[in-house]
Tab-separated table of C-alpha atoms in Angstrom:
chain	number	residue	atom	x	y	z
A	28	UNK	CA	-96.735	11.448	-141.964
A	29	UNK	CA	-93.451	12.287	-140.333
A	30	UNK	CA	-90.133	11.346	-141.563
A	31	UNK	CA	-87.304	9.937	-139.164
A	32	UNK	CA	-84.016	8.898	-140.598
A	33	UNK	CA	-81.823	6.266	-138.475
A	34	UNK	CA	-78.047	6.842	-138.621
A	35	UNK	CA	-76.883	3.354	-137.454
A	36	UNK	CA	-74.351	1.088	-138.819
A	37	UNK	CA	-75.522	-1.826	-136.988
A	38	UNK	CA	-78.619	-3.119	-139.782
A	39	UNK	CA	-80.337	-5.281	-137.197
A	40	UNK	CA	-80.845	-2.796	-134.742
A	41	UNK	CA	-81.476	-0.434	-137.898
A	42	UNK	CA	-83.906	-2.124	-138.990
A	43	UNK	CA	-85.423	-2.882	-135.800
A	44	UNK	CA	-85.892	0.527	-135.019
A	45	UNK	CA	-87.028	1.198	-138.317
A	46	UNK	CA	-89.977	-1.579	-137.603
A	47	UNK	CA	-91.497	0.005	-134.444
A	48	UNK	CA	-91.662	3.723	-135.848
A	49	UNK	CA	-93.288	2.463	-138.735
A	50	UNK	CA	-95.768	0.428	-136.552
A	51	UNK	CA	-96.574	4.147	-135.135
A	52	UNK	CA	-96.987	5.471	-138.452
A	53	UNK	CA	-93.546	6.939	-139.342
A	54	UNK	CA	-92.109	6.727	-142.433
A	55	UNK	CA	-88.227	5.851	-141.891
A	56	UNK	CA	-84.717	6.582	-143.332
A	57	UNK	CA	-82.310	4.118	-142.644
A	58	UNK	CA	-78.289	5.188	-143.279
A	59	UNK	CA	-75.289	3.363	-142.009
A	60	UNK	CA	-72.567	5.444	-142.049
A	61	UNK	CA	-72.065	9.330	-142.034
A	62	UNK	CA	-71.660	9.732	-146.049
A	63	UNK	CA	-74.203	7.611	-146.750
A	64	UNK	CA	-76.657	10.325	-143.644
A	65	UNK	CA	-75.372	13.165	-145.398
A	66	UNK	CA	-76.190	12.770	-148.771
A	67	UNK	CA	-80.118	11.357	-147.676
A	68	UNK	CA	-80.737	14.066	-145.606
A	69	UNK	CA	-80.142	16.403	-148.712
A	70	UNK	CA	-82.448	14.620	-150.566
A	71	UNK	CA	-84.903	13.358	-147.996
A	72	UNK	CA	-86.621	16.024	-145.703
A	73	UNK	CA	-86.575	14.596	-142.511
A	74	UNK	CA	-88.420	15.839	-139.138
A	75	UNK	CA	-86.060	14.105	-136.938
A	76	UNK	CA	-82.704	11.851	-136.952
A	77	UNK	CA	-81.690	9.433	-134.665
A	78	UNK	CA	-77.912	9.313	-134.841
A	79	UNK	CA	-75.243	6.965	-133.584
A	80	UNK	CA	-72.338	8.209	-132.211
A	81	UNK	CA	-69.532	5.083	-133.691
A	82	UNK	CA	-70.064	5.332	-137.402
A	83	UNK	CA	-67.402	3.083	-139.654
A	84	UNK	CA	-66.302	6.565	-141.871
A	85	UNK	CA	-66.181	8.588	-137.929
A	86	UNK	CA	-68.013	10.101	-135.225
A	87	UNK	CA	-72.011	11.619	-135.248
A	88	UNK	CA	-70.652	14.749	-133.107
A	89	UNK	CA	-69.571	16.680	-136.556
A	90	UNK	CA	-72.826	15.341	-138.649
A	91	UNK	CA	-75.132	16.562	-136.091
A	92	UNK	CA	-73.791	20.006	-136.020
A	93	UNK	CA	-73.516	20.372	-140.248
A	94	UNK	CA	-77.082	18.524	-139.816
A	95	UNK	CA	-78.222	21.441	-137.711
A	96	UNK	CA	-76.633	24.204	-139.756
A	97	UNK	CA	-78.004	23.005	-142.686
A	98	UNK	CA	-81.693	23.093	-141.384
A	99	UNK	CA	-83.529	23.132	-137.782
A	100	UNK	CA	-83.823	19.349	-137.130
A	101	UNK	CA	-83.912	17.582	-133.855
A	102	UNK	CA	-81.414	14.883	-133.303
A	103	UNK	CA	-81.670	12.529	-130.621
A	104	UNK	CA	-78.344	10.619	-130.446
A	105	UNK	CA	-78.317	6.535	-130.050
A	106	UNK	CA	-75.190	5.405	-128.681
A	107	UNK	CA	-73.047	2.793	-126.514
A	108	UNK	CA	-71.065	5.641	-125.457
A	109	UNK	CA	-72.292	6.176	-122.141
A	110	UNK	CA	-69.513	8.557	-120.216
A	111	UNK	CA	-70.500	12.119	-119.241
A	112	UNK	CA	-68.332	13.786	-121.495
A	113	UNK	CA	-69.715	12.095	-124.474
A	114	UNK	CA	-72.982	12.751	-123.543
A	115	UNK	CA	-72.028	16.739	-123.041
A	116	UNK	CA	-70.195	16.845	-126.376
A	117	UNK	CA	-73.616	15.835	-127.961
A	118	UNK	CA	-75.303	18.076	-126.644
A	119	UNK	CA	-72.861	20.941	-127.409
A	120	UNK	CA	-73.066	19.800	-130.788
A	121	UNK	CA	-76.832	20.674	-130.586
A	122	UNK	CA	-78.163	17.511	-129.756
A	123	UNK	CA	-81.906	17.279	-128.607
A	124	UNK	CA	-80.923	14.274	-126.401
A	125	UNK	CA	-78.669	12.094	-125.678
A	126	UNK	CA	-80.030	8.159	-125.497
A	127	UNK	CA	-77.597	5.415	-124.234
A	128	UNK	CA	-77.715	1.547	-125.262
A	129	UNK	CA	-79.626	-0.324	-124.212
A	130	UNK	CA	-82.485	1.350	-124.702
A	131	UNK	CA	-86.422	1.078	-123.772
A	132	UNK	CA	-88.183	1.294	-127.098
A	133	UNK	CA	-91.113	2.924	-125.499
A	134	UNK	CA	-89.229	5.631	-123.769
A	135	UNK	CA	-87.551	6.572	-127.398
A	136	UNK	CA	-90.610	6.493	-128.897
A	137	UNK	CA	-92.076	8.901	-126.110
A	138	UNK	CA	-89.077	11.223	-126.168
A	139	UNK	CA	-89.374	10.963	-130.228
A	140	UNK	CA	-93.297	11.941	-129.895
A	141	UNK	CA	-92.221	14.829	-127.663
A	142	UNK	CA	-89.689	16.348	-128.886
A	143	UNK	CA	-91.664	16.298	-132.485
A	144	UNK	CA	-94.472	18.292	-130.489
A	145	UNK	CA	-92.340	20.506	-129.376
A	146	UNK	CA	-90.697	21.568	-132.727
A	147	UNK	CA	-94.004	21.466	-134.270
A	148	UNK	CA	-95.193	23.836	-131.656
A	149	UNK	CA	-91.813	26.306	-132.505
A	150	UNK	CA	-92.631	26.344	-136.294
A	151	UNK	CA	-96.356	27.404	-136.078
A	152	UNK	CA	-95.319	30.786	-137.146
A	153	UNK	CA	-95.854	29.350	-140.707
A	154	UNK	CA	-98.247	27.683	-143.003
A	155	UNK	CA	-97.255	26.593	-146.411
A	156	UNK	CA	-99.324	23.912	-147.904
A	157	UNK	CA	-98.070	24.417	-151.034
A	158	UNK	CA	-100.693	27.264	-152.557
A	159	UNK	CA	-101.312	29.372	-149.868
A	160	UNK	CA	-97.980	30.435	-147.956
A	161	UNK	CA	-97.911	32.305	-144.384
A	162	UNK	CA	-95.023	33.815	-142.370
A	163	UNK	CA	-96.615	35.382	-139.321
A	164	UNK	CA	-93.133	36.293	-137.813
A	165	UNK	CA	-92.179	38.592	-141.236
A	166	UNK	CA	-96.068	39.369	-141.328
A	167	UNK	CA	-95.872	38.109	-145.139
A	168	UNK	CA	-98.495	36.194	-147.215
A	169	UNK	CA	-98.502	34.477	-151.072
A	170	UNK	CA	-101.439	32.733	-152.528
A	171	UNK	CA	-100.747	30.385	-155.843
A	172	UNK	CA	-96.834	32.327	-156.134
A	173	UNK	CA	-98.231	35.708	-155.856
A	174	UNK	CA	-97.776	37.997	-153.207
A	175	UNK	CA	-101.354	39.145	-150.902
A	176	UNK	CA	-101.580	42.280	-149.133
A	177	UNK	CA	-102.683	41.077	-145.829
A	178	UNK	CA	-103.570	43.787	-143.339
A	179	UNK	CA	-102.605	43.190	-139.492
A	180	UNK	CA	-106.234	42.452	-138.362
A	181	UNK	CA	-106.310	40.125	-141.574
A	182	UNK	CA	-102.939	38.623	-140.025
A	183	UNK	CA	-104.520	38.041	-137.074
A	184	UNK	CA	-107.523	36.187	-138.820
A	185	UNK	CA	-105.149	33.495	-140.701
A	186	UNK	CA	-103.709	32.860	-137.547
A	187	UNK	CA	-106.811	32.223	-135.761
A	188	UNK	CA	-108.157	30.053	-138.253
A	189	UNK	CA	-105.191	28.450	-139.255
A	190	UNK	CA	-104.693	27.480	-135.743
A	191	UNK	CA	-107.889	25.850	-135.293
A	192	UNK	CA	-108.201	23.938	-138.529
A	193	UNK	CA	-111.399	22.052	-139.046
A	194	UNK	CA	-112.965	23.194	-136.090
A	195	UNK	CA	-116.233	25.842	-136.292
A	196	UNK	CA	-115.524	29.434	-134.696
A	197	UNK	CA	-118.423	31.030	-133.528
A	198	UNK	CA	-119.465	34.165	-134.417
A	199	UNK	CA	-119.297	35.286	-130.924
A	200	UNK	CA	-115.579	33.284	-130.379
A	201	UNK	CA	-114.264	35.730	-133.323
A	202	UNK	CA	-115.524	38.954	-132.380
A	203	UNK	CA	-113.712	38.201	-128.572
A	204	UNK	CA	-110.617	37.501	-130.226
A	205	UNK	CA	-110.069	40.049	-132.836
A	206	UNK	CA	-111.045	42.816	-131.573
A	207	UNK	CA	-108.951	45.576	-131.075
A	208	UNK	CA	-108.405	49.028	-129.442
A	209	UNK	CA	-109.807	50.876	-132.220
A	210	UNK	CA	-112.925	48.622	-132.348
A	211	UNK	CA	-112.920	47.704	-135.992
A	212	UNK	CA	-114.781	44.788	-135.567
A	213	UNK	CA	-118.674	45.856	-133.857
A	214	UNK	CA	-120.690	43.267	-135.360
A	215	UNK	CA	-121.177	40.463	-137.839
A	216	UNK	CA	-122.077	42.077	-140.636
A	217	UNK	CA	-118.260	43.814	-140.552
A	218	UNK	CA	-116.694	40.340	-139.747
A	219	UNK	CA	-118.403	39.849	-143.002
A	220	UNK	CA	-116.790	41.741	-144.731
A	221	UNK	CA	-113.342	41.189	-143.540
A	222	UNK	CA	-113.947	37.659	-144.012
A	223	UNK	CA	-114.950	37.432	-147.667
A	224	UNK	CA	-112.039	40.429	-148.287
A	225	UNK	CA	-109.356	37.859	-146.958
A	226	UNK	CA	-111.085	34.972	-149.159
A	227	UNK	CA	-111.022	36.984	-152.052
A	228	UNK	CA	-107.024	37.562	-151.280
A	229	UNK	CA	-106.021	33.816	-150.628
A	230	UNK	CA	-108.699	31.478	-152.094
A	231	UNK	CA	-109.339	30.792	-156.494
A	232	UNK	CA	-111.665	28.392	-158.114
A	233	UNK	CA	-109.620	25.498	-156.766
A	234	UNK	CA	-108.677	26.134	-153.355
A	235	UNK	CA	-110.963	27.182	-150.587
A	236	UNK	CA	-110.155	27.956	-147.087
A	237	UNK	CA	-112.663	29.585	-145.331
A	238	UNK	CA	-116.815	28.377	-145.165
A	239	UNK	CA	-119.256	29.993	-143.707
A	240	UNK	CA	-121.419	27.445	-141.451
A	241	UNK	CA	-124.343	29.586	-141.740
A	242	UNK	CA	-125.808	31.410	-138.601
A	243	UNK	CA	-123.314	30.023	-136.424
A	244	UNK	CA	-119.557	31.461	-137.533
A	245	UNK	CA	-116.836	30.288	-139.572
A	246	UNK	CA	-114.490	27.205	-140.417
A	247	UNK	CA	-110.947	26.986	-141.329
A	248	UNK	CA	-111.371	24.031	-144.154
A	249	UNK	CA	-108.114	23.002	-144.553
């Protein structure tokens, strides 16, 4: 479930908010002034904060920028303060938008549901659920705190799987997508044998990844 913290000092309309993303299924954060933001967000790992600009202790602007350096989080700023410049400053401040009271709860709840999309979509380049870690971009693997020495065409397997969690990948489906120039992979019997040499790299008695729906292809389990 995702994690939103509110940054607003007004509690009805904190708690209002609160109400509807929690009717969609989000799990909420609610802070009311910018000491109170900065010391949850350290200890709460949020996937998105909607921020008020008018804050009793000062001004959103400099949160959302120590926000962002701290971590890649989108912000969507909530605010009365509705004059171009504002809305420019919070965006130069890294903003991902820029919301004016009054507001349509459905169209924040939209732009909240795509924007967290989007920034799901830009951090695909890893998988961590806690035993088995990937880092596509650094081409770097570690399976129960121990490093695995994945090769490329291995690389290119967690990806593919990971990818399509839960859904069966013909046998046919993987051969088209990884082979390569040097044709390493010519038939099932060698995606065989890459397949149980990556299981034997990532997987232990109590964590399994990959099954083998027999005489059809593969599943990513996870």
């Amino acid at each position: 479930m995702q994690r939103i913290m509110i940054v607003e000092d007004d509690v009805e309309l904190n708690q209002s908010i609160s109400y509807s993303l929690e009717r969609e299924g989000y799990i909420t954060i609610s802070a009311h002034s910018l000491g109170e933001a900065g010391c949850l967000f350290l200890q709460e790992c949020a996937d998105l904060v909607l921020l008020d600009v008018n804050l009793p202790d000062g001004e959103g602007y400099g949160l959302c920028g120590w926000m962002k350096g701290q971590r890649k989080v989108p912000v969507i700023f909530l605010t009365a303060r509705d004059l171009e410049e504002d809305a420019l400053k919070g965006y130069e401040t890294g903003a991902d938008d820029y919301v004016t009271k009054p507001f349509s709860m459905n169209i924040l709840l939209k732009k909240i549901h795509v924007i967290l999309r989007r920034a799901d979509a830009q951090g695909r380049n890893r998988y961590d659920d806690g035993f088995l870690k990937i880092d596509f971009d650094m081409a770097k693997a570690e399976a129960g705190g121990k490093d695995c020495m994945i090769t490329p065409t291995e690389f290119r397997m967690l990806r593919l799987f990971s990818d399509n969690a839960g859904r069966l990948l013909t046998y046919s489906v993987l051969l088209d997508q990884l082979w390569d120039s040097g044709g390493q992979f010519v038939d099932k019997h060698t995606l065989a044998v890459n397949v149980n040499r990556l299981r034997g790299k990532i997987e232990d008695e109590s964590h399994k990844y990959i099954s083998n729906v027999y005489g059809m292809g593969y599943q990513w389990l996870k």
